[in-house]
């Protein structure tokens, strides 16, 4: 999936101090197919805003965003739903899990929409990130780090050409981070997808193209 | 689906939905019961409108002491008939013809109907009188069965007077149509026995009516040629039975009309007003409950706003979420429909019994009419809610 940004900036950033970024307000910035990108900066610089704009959740921006040549401002509500089911998957910084549902119900809610993964696949992914034992536990009752891993597995339950992860490992210990990262990398490889990952710093992620936002 | 119920329904306060559902039920009930009772009362008051149209009057001359001492004729003369015909309110005019032969009616005793013999009189109006709609209202030469239209008051007199005092069984309007009795006509030293069948009851004409063909034939063959079969009663078709010109004319010429008909139409108008007011109250309750219902659903959506937004973000279509609420709404409306139809059934039975014990014959409204009204109302409520829900959901991103 090819994404082109043209002079893009969220409106709230226009009111703040002068923007010094490798992404915002560039005449041409592109995410090309089957590449890995790291968007990093300290808090408040617009990492989440960028991913939200590309995912169609925010429209308060100036500039143009093209996905596969189409201006995303012209997409209808149903176009977005179709993209979110078949082309773009996202792990939200706030995770957007349902606390009142179990881990299984959360993952299955997404998977029944796409019918993408088998239950045994899902169980093996959960096992890989160390939370298989929580399968029937309510999400509201598990730790934030565990929730992040549930959200990662849910994000993989669909076909995608672009996977966006917004600070996905912020509350996960190093060992589990490596397992989770390996799971994500395999899925991205298998689906020949583009990966955009946001983080507070540019440590690790060796084979990524890195941009300070 | 189970997950959606947990997300969109279980953490909501259901009291307002239950309250507005109950309000809708009451509103439905009032609307349907007022329509039902209105139809029943209309049927009861105008039950012989299947036989006669609304717009006719029966007129006759006032009977006075002079009639008794045979100094004044109760029949209308040719001149008088012509004068009446020329009145602007008269669309058509049919004189009643009386029998000039002897009539005796009798039946053998059966299990349900006691045996009886009585002398009778017949009157007739033309068989093709356009307002008598029953196909059996015809008599041809040599036909053994005579169709008869009988005054409803006579049946009431029998049921509530004679039958009660003699301990005889009461006869309903339906039963009487199934019973045939023998009619013996005598005159000119001859007699003949016919079967007679009551094909309908009327409260508008206080006379026993037979087709004109029969009467002309029988008067010719058995009638007393010296006796005038002439027209002492006239059936007048008019555009408007409450036209004041009619009453001015009748009063001027000392004629009488069937006051019951007019009284009935006044009662009918009064009842229609009462039922219209009840219907409006029912509609008002339904509309208010509907508003409360819409507000309650909107409240549920507002409370579930975050969950709905997350569903959209993970790839749910708006119509998927809308159909969840649509199914929920349909279940509520089905429950309301079943409950209200049961309530109507018992309500109408009660009302029907009350009317029957007051001497009215009643026809309950068809179940499918009630179902039709309830479903139509449900469809409107469903569509209004769906439009409102769609609007609410579209505001969530």
Coordinates of C-alpha atoms in Angstrom, one line a residue:
Chain A
X1 CA 0.0 0.0 0.0
X2 CA 1.4 3.4 -1.0
X3 CA 0.7 6.4 1.1
X4 CA 1.6 9.9 0.0
X5 CA 1.5 13.0 2.3
X6 CA 1.4 16.4 0.8
X7 CA 2.0 19.4 3.1
X8 CA 0.2 17.5 5.8
X9 CA -0.3 18.9 9.3
X10 CA -2.9 18.5 12.0
X11 CA -4.7 21.8 12.6
X12 CA -3.9 21.9 16.4
X13 CA -0.2 21.9 15.6
X14 CA -0.5 25.0 13.5
X15 CA -1.4 27.0 16.7
X16 CA 1.7 25.8 18.6
X17 CA 5.4 26.6 18.3
X18 CA 7.1 26.3 14.9
X19 CA 7.1 22.7 13.7
X20 CA 10.4 21.0 13.1
X21 CA 9.6 17.6 11.7
X22 CA 10.7 15.1 9.1
X23 CA 7.0 14.3 8.3
X24 CA 4.8 17.4 8.8
X25 CA 4.5 20.0 6.1
X26 CA 6.7 18.3 3.6
X27 CA 5.7 18.8 0.0
X28 CA 6.0 15.1 -0.6
X29 CA 6.4 12.4 2.0
X30 CA 5.6 8.8 1.1
X31 CA 5.3 5.4 2.8
X32 CA 6.0 2.8 0.1
X33 CA 4.8 -0.8 -0.3
X34 CA 6.3 -3.6 1.8
X35 CA 8.6 -1.3 3.9
X36 CA 8.9 -0.7 7.6
X37 CA 8.8 2.7 9.1
X38 CA 9.4 4.0 12.6
X39 CA 7.8 7.4 13.5
X40 CA 9.4 8.6 16.7
X41 CA 9.3 11.7 18.9
X42 CA 8.7 12.7 22.4
X43 CA 5.0 13.1 23.5
X44 CA 2.8 15.6 21.9
X45 CA 4.4 15.9 18.5
X46 CA 1.6 14.1 16.6
X47 CA 2.6 10.5 16.2
X48 CA -1.0 9.3 17.1
X49 CA -2.4 12.2 15.0
X50 CA -0.5 10.9 11.9
X51 CA -1.8 7.3 12.3
X52 CA -5.3 8.5 13.1
X53 CA -5.4 10.7 10.0
X54 CA -4.2 7.8 7.8
X55 CA -6.8 5.5 9.5
X56 CA -9.6 8.0 8.8
X57 CA -10.3 8.8 12.4
X58 CA -9.3 12.5 12.2
X59 CA -10.2 15.0 9.6
X60 CA -8.9 18.2 11.3
X61 CA -5.8 18.5 9.2
X62 CA -4.5 20.6 6.3
X63 CA -2.8 19.1 3.3
X64 CA -3.5 16.0 1.4
X65 CA -3.2 12.3 2.1
X66 CA -3.4 9.8 -0.8
X67 CA -3.8 6.1 -0.3
X68 CA -3.0 4.2 -3.5
X69 CA -3.6 7.5 -5.3
X70 CA -7.0 8.3 -3.7
X71 CA -7.5 11.3 -1.6
X72 CA -8.8 10.0 1.7
X73 CA -11.1 13.0 2.1
X74 CA -13.2 11.6 -0.7
X75 CA -13.7 8.2 0.9
X76 CA -17.2 7.4 2.2
X77 CA -18.0 5.8 5.5
X78 CA -18.4 2.4 3.9
X79 CA -15.1 2.8 1.9
X80 CA -13.4 3.2 5.3
X81 CA -15.1 0.2 6.8
X82 CA -14.0 -1.9 3.8
X83 CA -10.4 -0.5 4.1
X84 CA -10.4 -1.3 7.8
X85 CA -11.5 -4.9 7.2
X86 CA -9.4 -5.7 4.2
X87 CA -6.4 -3.4 3.8
X88 CA -5.4 -1.4 6.9
X89 CA -5.1 -2.8 10.4
X90 CA -4.3 -0.6 13.4
X91 CA -3.3 -1.1 17.0
X92 CA -4.6 2.0 18.8
X93 CA -2.6 3.7 21.5
X94 CA -5.6 3.5 23.7
X95 CA -6.0 -0.1 22.5
X96 CA -9.8 0.2 21.9
X97 CA -10.5 -3.1 23.6
X98 CA -13.8 -3.9 25.3
X99 CA -13.1 -4.3 29.0
X100 CA -16.5 -6.1 29.6
X101 CA -15.6 -8.8 27.1
X102 CA -13.2 -11.7 27.5
X103 CA -9.9 -11.9 25.6
X104 CA -11.6 -14.5 23.3
X105 CA -14.6 -12.3 22.7
X106 CA -12.5 -9.3 21.9
X107 CA -10.4 -11.1 19.3
X108 CA -13.3 -13.1 17.9
X109 CA -15.4 -9.9 17.5
X110 CA -12.9 -8.8 14.9
X111 CA -12.2 -12.2 13.5
X112 CA -15.9 -12.9 12.7
X113 CA -15.9 -9.8 10.6
X114 CA -13.0 -10.9 8.5
X115 CA -13.1 -14.7 9.0
X116 CA -9.3 -14.5 8.6
X117 CA -7.8 -16.7 11.3
X118 CA -8.7 -20.0 12.7
X119 CA -9.2 -20.3 16.5
X120 CA -6.1 -22.5 16.6
X121 CA -4.1 -19.8 14.9
X122 CA -5.4 -17.2 17.4
X123 CA -4.5 -19.5 20.3
X124 CA -1.0 -20.1 19.0
X125 CA -0.5 -16.3 18.6
X126 CA -1.7 -15.7 22.1
X127 CA 0.6 -18.4 23.3
X128 CA 3.5 -16.8 21.4
X129 CA 3.0 -13.6 23.3
X130 CA 2.4 -15.4 26.6
X131 CA -1.2 -14.7 27.3
X132 CA -3.0 -17.9 26.1
X133 CA -4.0 -18.7 29.7
X134 CA -6.0 -15.4 29.8
X135 CA -8.2 -16.5 26.9
X136 CA -11.4 -16.6 28.9
X137 CA -10.5 -13.8 31.2
X138 CA -12.3 -10.4 31.0
X139 CA -10.0 -7.8 29.5
X140 CA -11.0 -5.4 32.3
X141 CA -9.3 -7.7 34.7
X142 CA -5.8 -8.0 33.1
X143 CA -2.8 -5.7 33.1
X144 CA -2.2 -3.0 30.5
X145 CA 0.8 -4.9 29.2
X146 CA -1.3 -8.0 28.7
X147 CA -4.0 -5.8 27.0
X148 CA -1.4 -4.5 24.6
X149 CA -0.7 -8.1 23.6
X150 CA -4.4 -8.9 23.1
X151 CA -4.6 -5.8 20.9
X152 CA -1.6 -7.0 18.8
X153 CA -3.3 -10.4 18.3
X154 CA -6.6 -8.7 17.4
X155 CA -4.8 -6.5 14.9
X156 CA -3.5 -9.5 13.1
X157 CA -6.9 -11.1 12.6
X158 CA -7.5 -9.6 9.2
X159 CA -5.9 -9.3 5.8
X160 CA -3.9 -6.0 5.6
X161 CA -1.5 -4.2 3.2
X162 CA -0.7 -1.7 5.9
X163 CA -0.3 -2.4 9.6
X164 CA 0.0 0.6 12.0
X165 CA 1.1 0.1 15.6
X166 CA 0.8 3.1 17.9
X167 CA 3.4 2.6 20.7
X168 CA 2.5 -1.1 20.8
X169 CA 5.1 -2.3 23.3
X170 CA 5.1 0.6 25.8
X171 CA 4.0 -1.5 28.8
X172 CA 5.6 -4.8 27.8
X173 CA 8.8 -6.3 29.3
X174 CA 11.7 -6.9 27.0
X175 CA 11.3 -10.6 26.6
X176 CA 7.6 -10.4 25.7
X177 CA 8.3 -7.4 23.5
X178 CA 10.7 -9.5 21.4
X179 CA 8.1 -12.3 21.1
X180 CA 5.4 -9.8 20.2
X181 CA 7.7 -8.0 17.7
X182 CA 8.6 -11.3 16.1
X183 CA 4.9 -12.2 15.8
X184 CA 4.2 -8.9 14.1
X185 CA 7.2 -9.1 11.8
X186 CA 6.2 -12.6 10.6
X187 CA 2.6 -11.4 9.9
X188 CA 3.9 -8.4 8.0
X189 CA 6.2 -10.6 6.0
X190 CA 3.5 -13.1 5.2
X191 CA 1.1 -10.5 4.0
X192 CA 3.8 -8.5 2.3
X193 CA 2.5 -5.4 4.0
X194 CA 3.8 -2.0 5.0
X195 CA 4.4 -1.5 8.7
X196 CA 4.3 1.9 10.4
X197 CA 5.2 1.8 14.0
X198 CA 5.3 4.8 16.4
X199 CA 7.6 5.1 19.4
X200 CA 9.0 7.6 21.9
X201 CA 12.5 6.9 20.7
X202 CA 14.5 5.4 17.8
X203 CA 16.4 2.8 19.8
X204 CA 16.0 -0.8 18.4
X205 CA 14.1 -1.4 15.2
X206 CA 17.3 -1.8 13.2
X207 CA 15.8 -2.5 9.8
X208 CA 13.3 0.3 9.9
X209 CA 13.3 3.6 8.0
X210 CA 13.1 6.1 10.9
X211 CA 11.5 9.6 10.8
X212 CA 11.3 12.0 13.6
X213 CA 8.0 13.7 13.7
Chain B
X1 CA -24.3 -11.3 18.7
X2 CA -23.8 -12.3 22.3
X3 CA -20.8 -10.0 22.5
X4 CA -22.8 -7.2 20.9
X5 CA -25.6 -7.7 23.5
X6 CA -23.0 -7.4 26.3
X7 CA -21.5 -4.3 24.7
X8 CA -24.6 -2.4 23.6
X9 CA -27.3 -3.4 26.0
X10 CA -26.3 -4.9 29.3
X11 CA -24.7 -1.9 30.9
X12 CA -27.7 0.3 30.2
X13 CA -30.5 1.3 32.5
X14 CA -33.6 -0.5 31.2
X15 CA -36.2 1.3 33.3
X16 CA -36.9 4.0 30.8
X17 CA -37.3 1.5 27.9
X18 CA -39.6 -0.6 30.0
X19 CA -41.6 2.4 31.0
X20 CA -41.9 3.7 27.4
X21 CA -42.8 0.1 26.2
X22 CA -45.6 0.1 28.7
X23 CA -46.7 3.5 27.5
X24 CA -46.7 2.3 23.9
X25 CA -48.8 -0.7 25.0
X26 CA -51.4 1.5 26.6
X27 CA -51.5 3.8 23.6
X28 CA -51.9 0.9 21.2
X29 CA -54.7 -0.5 23.4
X30 CA -56.6 2.7 23.5
X31 CA -56.3 3.2 19.8
X32 CA -57.4 -0.3 18.9
X33 CA -60.2 -0.5 21.5
X34 CA -61.7 2.8 20.4
X35 CA -61.5 1.6 16.7
X36 CA -63.1 -1.7 17.7
X37 CA -65.8 -0.3 19.8
X38 CA -66.5 2.4 17.2
X39 CA -66.9 -0.3 14.5
X40 CA -69.0 -2.5 16.7
X41 CA -71.3 0.4 17.7
X42 CA -71.6 1.5 14.1
X43 CA -72.4 -2.1 13.1
X44 CA -75.0 -2.4 15.8
X45 CA -76.7 0.9 15.0
X46 CA -76.5 0.4 11.3
X47 CA -76.7 -3.3 11.2
X48 CA -79.4 -3.4 8.5
X49 CA -77.4 -1.1 6.3
X50 CA -76.3 -4.3 4.6
X51 CA -80.0 -4.4 3.5
X52 CA -80.7 -0.7 3.1
X53 CA -78.5 2.2 2.3
X54 CA -78.2 5.0 4.8
X55 CA -80.1 7.6 2.8
X56 CA -83.7 6.7 2.9
X57 CA -86.8 7.5 4.9
X58 CA -90.1 5.8 5.5
X59 CA -93.0 8.2 5.7
X60 CA -96.6 7.8 6.4
X61 CA -99.6 9.9 7.3
X62 CA -100.2 10.6 11.0
X63 CA -103.0 8.4 12.2
X64 CA -105.7 10.5 13.9
X65 CA -109.2 10.0 15.3
X66 CA -110.6 10.6 11.8
X67 CA -108.7 7.6 10.5
X68 CA -110.3 5.5 13.3
X69 CA -113.8 6.5 12.4
X70 CA -112.9 6.0 8.7
X71 CA -113.3 9.6 7.7
X72 CA -109.7 10.2 6.6
X73 CA -107.7 7.9 4.4
X74 CA -104.2 6.8 5.5
X75 CA -103.2 5.9 1.9
X76 CA -101.4 8.5 -0.2
X77 CA -103.4 9.6 -3.3
X78 CA -101.9 9.9 -6.8
X79 CA -101.9 13.7 -6.4
X80 CA -100.0 13.4 -3.1
X81 CA -97.6 10.9 -4.5
X82 CA -96.8 13.2 -7.4
X83 CA -96.3 16.2 -5.1
X84 CA -93.9 14.2 -3.0
X85 CA -92.0 13.0 -6.1
X86 CA -91.5 16.5 -7.2
X87 CA -89.7 17.5 -4.0
X88 CA -86.0 18.3 -4.6
X89 CA -84.9 16.0 -1.8
X90 CA -86.6 12.9 -3.2
X91 CA -84.3 10.8 -5.4
X92 CA -86.7 8.0 -5.8
X93 CA -90.0 6.9 -4.2
X94 CA -91.4 3.4 -3.7
X95 CA -94.8 2.9 -2.1
X96 CA -95.4 0.0 0.2
X97 CA -98.1 -2.4 -0.9
X98 CA -100.2 -4.3 1.7
X99 CA -101.7 -7.7 1.4
X100 CA -105.5 -8.0 0.8
X101 CA -105.6 -11.7 1.6
X102 CA -105.3 -13.6 4.9
X103 CA -101.9 -14.7 6.0
X104 CA -101.1 -17.2 8.8
X105 CA -97.7 -18.2 9.8
X106 CA -97.0 -21.3 11.8
X107 CA -94.2 -23.8 12.6
X108 CA -94.0 -27.2 14.1
X109 CA -92.3 -27.3 17.5
X110 CA -88.7 -28.3 17.3
X111 CA -86.0 -28.7 20.0
X112 CA -85.0 -25.0 19.9
X113 CA -88.0 -23.2 18.5
X114 CA -91.5 -23.6 20.0
X115 CA -94.4 -24.3 17.7
X116 CA -96.6 -21.3 17.0
X117 CA -99.4 -20.0 14.9
X118 CA -100.1 -16.3 14.2
X119 CA -101.9 -14.2 11.7
X120 CA -99.5 -11.9 9.9
X121 CA -99.4 -9.0 7.5
X122 CA -97.0 -8.4 4.7
X123 CA -95.9 -5.2 2.9
X124 CA -93.7 -4.9 -0.1
X125 CA -91.5 -2.6 -2.0
X126 CA -90.1 -3.3 -5.4
X127 CA -87.6 -6.2 -5.5
X128 CA -85.2 -4.2 -7.5
X129 CA -85.2 -1.4 -5.0
X130 CA -81.5 -0.5 -5.4
X131 CA -80.8 -0.4 -1.7
X132 CA -81.7 -3.9 -0.8
X133 CA -78.4 -5.7 -1.4
X134 CA -79.2 -9.3 -0.4
X135 CA -79.2 -11.6 -3.4
X136 CA -82.0 -13.8 -1.9
X137 CA -84.3 -10.8 -2.1
X138 CA -86.2 -12.1 -5.1
X139 CA -89.4 -14.0 -5.8
X140 CA -90.4 -15.7 -9.0
X141 CA -93.6 -17.3 -10.0
X142 CA -94.0 -20.8 -8.4
X143 CA -91.1 -20.2 -6.1
X144 CA -91.9 -22.1 -2.9
X145 CA -89.9 -19.9 -0.5
X146 CA -90.7 -16.3 0.3
X147 CA -87.8 -14.1 1.4
X148 CA -88.8 -11.9 4.3
X149 CA -87.2 -8.8 6.0
X150 CA -88.3 -8.7 9.5
X151 CA -88.3 -5.7 12.0
X152 CA -85.6 -6.0 14.6
X153 CA -87.9 -4.6 17.2
X154 CA -90.3 -7.6 16.8
X155 CA -87.4 -9.9 17.6
X156 CA -86.5 -7.8 20.6
X157 CA -90.2 -7.8 21.7
X158 CA -90.1 -11.6 21.4
X159 CA -86.8 -12.1 23.2
X160 CA -87.2 -9.6 26.0
X161 CA -90.9 -9.7 26.4
X162 CA -92.7 -12.8 25.2
X163 CA -89.9 -15.4 25.5
X164 CA -88.9 -14.3 29.0
X165 CA -92.5 -14.3 30.2
X166 CA -93.3 -17.7 28.7
X167 CA -89.9 -19.3 29.6
X168 CA -89.2 -19.8 25.9
X169 CA -85.6 -19.8 24.4
X170 CA -84.4 -16.5 23.1
X171 CA -83.5 -16.3 19.4
X172 CA -80.5 -14.5 18.1
X173 CA -80.3 -12.5 14.8
X174 CA -78.1 -15.3 13.4
X175 CA -80.5 -18.1 14.4
X176 CA -83.5 -16.5 13.0
X177 CA -82.0 -16.5 9.5
X178 CA -81.6 -20.2 9.7
X179 CA -85.2 -20.9 10.7
X180 CA -87.8 -21.2 8.0
X181 CA -91.5 -21.3 8.9
X182 CA -94.7 -22.0 7.0
X183 CA -96.9 -19.3 5.6
X184 CA -100.5 -20.2 4.7
X185 CA -102.3 -17.6 2.5
X186 CA -106.0 -17.8 2.0
X187 CA -108.5 -15.9 -0.1
X188 CA -111.0 -16.3 -2.9
X189 CA -111.9 -19.7 -1.4
X190 CA -108.4 -21.0 -2.1
X191 CA -105.3 -21.4 0.0
X192 CA -101.6 -22.2 -0.5
X193 CA -98.7 -23.0 1.8
X194 CA -95.3 -21.5 1.3
X195 CA -92.0 -21.7 3.2
X196 CA -90.8 -18.3 4.5
X197 CA -87.3 -17.4 5.4
X198 CA -86.1 -14.3 7.2
X199 CA -83.1 -13.0 5.2
X200 CA -82.5 -10.0 7.3
X201 CA -83.6 -7.7 10.2
X202 CA -84.2 -4.0 10.0
X203 CA -84.7 -1.4 12.6
X204 CA -85.6 1.2 10.0
X205 CA -88.9 -0.2 8.8
X206 CA -91.6 -1.3 11.2
X207 CA -93.1 -3.7 8.8
X208 CA -92.7 -7.3 7.5
X209 CA -91.4 -6.9 4.0
X210 CA -91.7 -9.4 1.1
X211 CA -90.7 -8.8 -2.6
X212 CA -93.3 -6.9 -4.7
X213 CA -93.6 -9.7 -7.3
X214 CA -94.9 -12.0 -4.6
X215 CA -97.3 -9.5 -3.3
X216 CA -98.7 -8.5 -6.7
X217 CA -99.2 -12.2 -7.6
X218 CA -100.8 -13.1 -4.3
X219 CA -103.0 -10.0 -4.2
X220 CA -104.3 -10.9 -7.7
X221 CA -104.9 -14.5 -7.0
X222 CA -106.1 -14.5 -3.4
X223 CA -106.7 -10.9 -2.6
X224 CA -110.0 -9.2 -1.9
X225 CA -110.7 -7.0 -5.0
X226 CA -112.7 -4.6 -2.9
X227 CA -109.9 -3.9 -0.6
X228 CA -107.3 -1.2 -1.5
X229 CA -103.7 -2.6 -1.3
X230 CA -102.6 1.1 -1.7
X231 CA -99.7 2.9 -0.4
X232 CA -100.0 4.0 3.2
X233 CA -96.2 4.0 3.7
X234 CA -93.6 5.3 1.3
X235 CA -89.9 4.5 1.0
X236 CA -88.0 7.6 -0.1
X237 CA -84.4 7.7 -1.2
X238 CA -82.7 11.0 -0.5
X239 CA -79.2 12.5 -0.5
X240 CA -79.3 13.7 3.0
X241 CA -81.7 12.4 5.7
X242 CA -81.0 15.4 7.9
X243 CA -82.0 18.0 5.2
X244 CA -84.3 20.5 7.1
X245 CA -86.5 20.8 3.9
X246 CA -87.7 17.2 4.5
X247 CA -89.0 18.0 8.0
X248 CA -90.6 21.2 7.0
X249 CA -92.4 19.4 4.1
X250 CA -93.5 16.5 6.4
X251 CA -94.7 18.8 9.1
X252 CA -96.6 21.0 6.6
X253 CA -98.4 17.9 5.2
X254 CA -98.9 16.2 8.6
X255 CA -96.7 13.2 7.5
X256 CA -94.6 11.2 9.9
X257 CA -91.2 9.6 9.4
X258 CA -89.2 6.8 11.1
X259 CA -87.8 8.8 13.9
X260 CA -85.7 5.9 15.2
X261 CA -83.5 6.3 12.1
X262 CA -82.9 9.9 12.9
X263 CA -82.4 9.2 16.6
X264 CA -79.9 6.6 15.7
X265 CA -78.0 8.9 13.4
X266 CA -77.8 11.4 16.2
X267 CA -76.6 8.8 18.7
X268 CA -74.2 7.6 16.1
X269 CA -72.8 11.1 15.6
X270 CA -72.5 11.5 19.4
X271 CA -70.8 8.2 19.8
X272 CA -68.5 9.0 16.9
X273 CA -67.4 12.2 18.6
X274 CA -66.8 10.2 21.9
X275 CA -64.8 7.6 20.0
X276 CA -62.9 10.2 18.0
X277 CA -61.8 11.9 21.3
X278 CA -60.8 8.5 22.7
X279 CA -58.9 7.8 19.6
X280 CA -57.1 11.1 19.7
X281 CA -56.2 10.5 23.4
X282 CA -54.9 7.0 22.3
X283 CA -52.9 8.6 19.6
X284 CA -51.6 11.2 21.9
X285 CA -50.4 8.6 24.5
X286 CA -48.8 6.6 21.6
X287 CA -47.0 9.7 20.3
X288 CA -45.8 10.7 23.8
X289 CA -44.7 7.1 24.5
X290 CA -43.0 7.0 21.1
X291 CA -41.1 10.1 22.0
X292 CA -40.1 8.7 25.3
X293 CA -39.1 5.5 23.5
X294 CA -37.0 7.4 20.9
X295 CA -35.4 9.3 23.7
X296 CA -34.7 6.1 25.7
X297 CA -33.1 4.5 22.6
X298 CA -31.0 7.6 22.0
X299 CA -29.9 7.5 25.6
X300 CA -28.8 3.9 25.2
X301 CA -26.8 5.0 22.2
X302 CA -25.3 7.9 24.0
X303 CA -24.3 5.6 26.9
X304 CA -22.8 3.1 24.4
X305 CA -21.2 5.8 22.3
X306 CA -17.6 4.7 23.1
X307 CA -18.3 1.0 22.4
X308 CA -20.1 1.9 19.1
X309 CA -17.2 4.1 18.1
X310 CA -14.7 1.2 18.8
X311 CA -16.9 -1.2 16.8
X312 CA -16.8 1.2 13.8
X313 CA -13.1 1.5 14.2
X314 CA -12.5 -2.2 14.1
X315 CA -14.6 -2.6 10.9
X316 CA -18.3 -2.8 11.8
X317 CA -20.6 -1.2 9.2
X318 CA -23.2 1.3 10.5
X319 CA -26.0 -1.0 9.2
X320 CA -24.6 -3.9 11.3
X321 CA -24.9 -1.9 14.5
X322 CA -28.3 -0.5 13.3
X323 CA -29.6 -3.9 12.7
X324 CA -28.8 -4.9 16.2
X325 CA -31.0 -2.1 17.5
X326 CA -33.6 -3.0 14.7
X327 CA -33.9 -6.6 16.0
X328 CA -34.2 -5.4 19.6
X329 CA -36.9 -2.9 18.5
X330 CA -38.7 -5.6 16.5
X331 CA -38.8 -7.9 19.5
X332 CA -40.3 -5.2 21.7
X333 CA -42.9 -4.4 19.0
X334 CA -43.8 -8.1 18.6
X335 CA -44.3 -8.4 22.4
X336 CA -46.5 -5.2 22.3
X337 CA -48.5 -6.6 19.4
X338 CA -49.2 -10.0 21.1
X339 CA -50.0 -8.3 24.4
X340 CA -52.4 -5.8 22.9
X341 CA -54.2 -8.3 20.7
X342 CA -54.8 -10.5 23.8
X343 CA -56.0 -7.4 25.7
X344 CA -58.3 -6.4 22.8
X345 CA -59.8 -9.9 22.7
X346 CA -60.8 -9.7 26.4
X347 CA -61.8 -6.1 26.2
X348 CA -64.1 -6.7 23.3
X349 CA -65.6 -9.8 24.8
X350 CA -66.5 -7.8 27.9
X351 CA -67.9 -4.9 25.8
X352 CA -69.8 -7.4 23.6
X353 CA -71.4 -9.1 26.6
X354 CA -72.4 -5.7 27.9
X355 CA -74.0 -4.7 24.6
X356 CA -75.7 -8.1 24.3
X357 CA -77.2 -7.9 27.8
X358 CA -78.6 -4.5 26.8
X359 CA -80.4 -6.1 23.9
X360 CA -78.1 -5.3 21.0
X361 CA -76.9 -7.9 18.6
X362 CA -73.1 -7.4 18.1
X363 CA -70.5 -8.5 15.6
X364 CA -67.0 -8.5 16.9
X365 CA -64.4 -6.9 14.8
X366 CA -62.4 -9.2 12.6
X367 CA -59.1 -10.4 14.2
X368 CA -57.3 -9.5 11.0
X369 CA -58.5 -5.9 11.1
X370 CA -57.0 -5.6 14.6
X371 CA -53.8 -7.3 13.5
X372 CA -53.7 -5.0 10.4
X373 CA -54.1 -1.9 12.5
X374 CA -51.5 -3.1 15.1
X375 CA -49.0 -4.0 12.4
X376 CA -49.5 -0.7 10.5
X377 CA -48.9 1.2 13.8
X378 CA -45.8 -1.0 14.5
X379 CA -44.4 -0.4 11.1
X380 CA -44.7 3.4 11.5
X381 CA -43.1 3.3 15.0
X382 CA -40.4 1.0 13.7
X383 CA -39.5 3.2 10.7
X384 CA -39.5 6.4 12.9
X385 CA -37.1 4.7 15.3
X386 CA -34.9 3.4 12.6
X387 CA -34.6 6.8 11.0
X388 CA -33.8 8.4 14.4
X389 CA -31.2 5.6 15.3
X390 CA -29.5 5.9 11.9
X391 CA -29.2 9.7 12.5
X392 CA -27.7 9.1 16.0
X393 CA -25.3 6.4 14.8
X394 CA -24.1 8.5 11.9
X395 CA -22.9 11.1 14.4
X396 CA -20.5 8.6 15.9
X397 CA -17.2 8.1 14.2

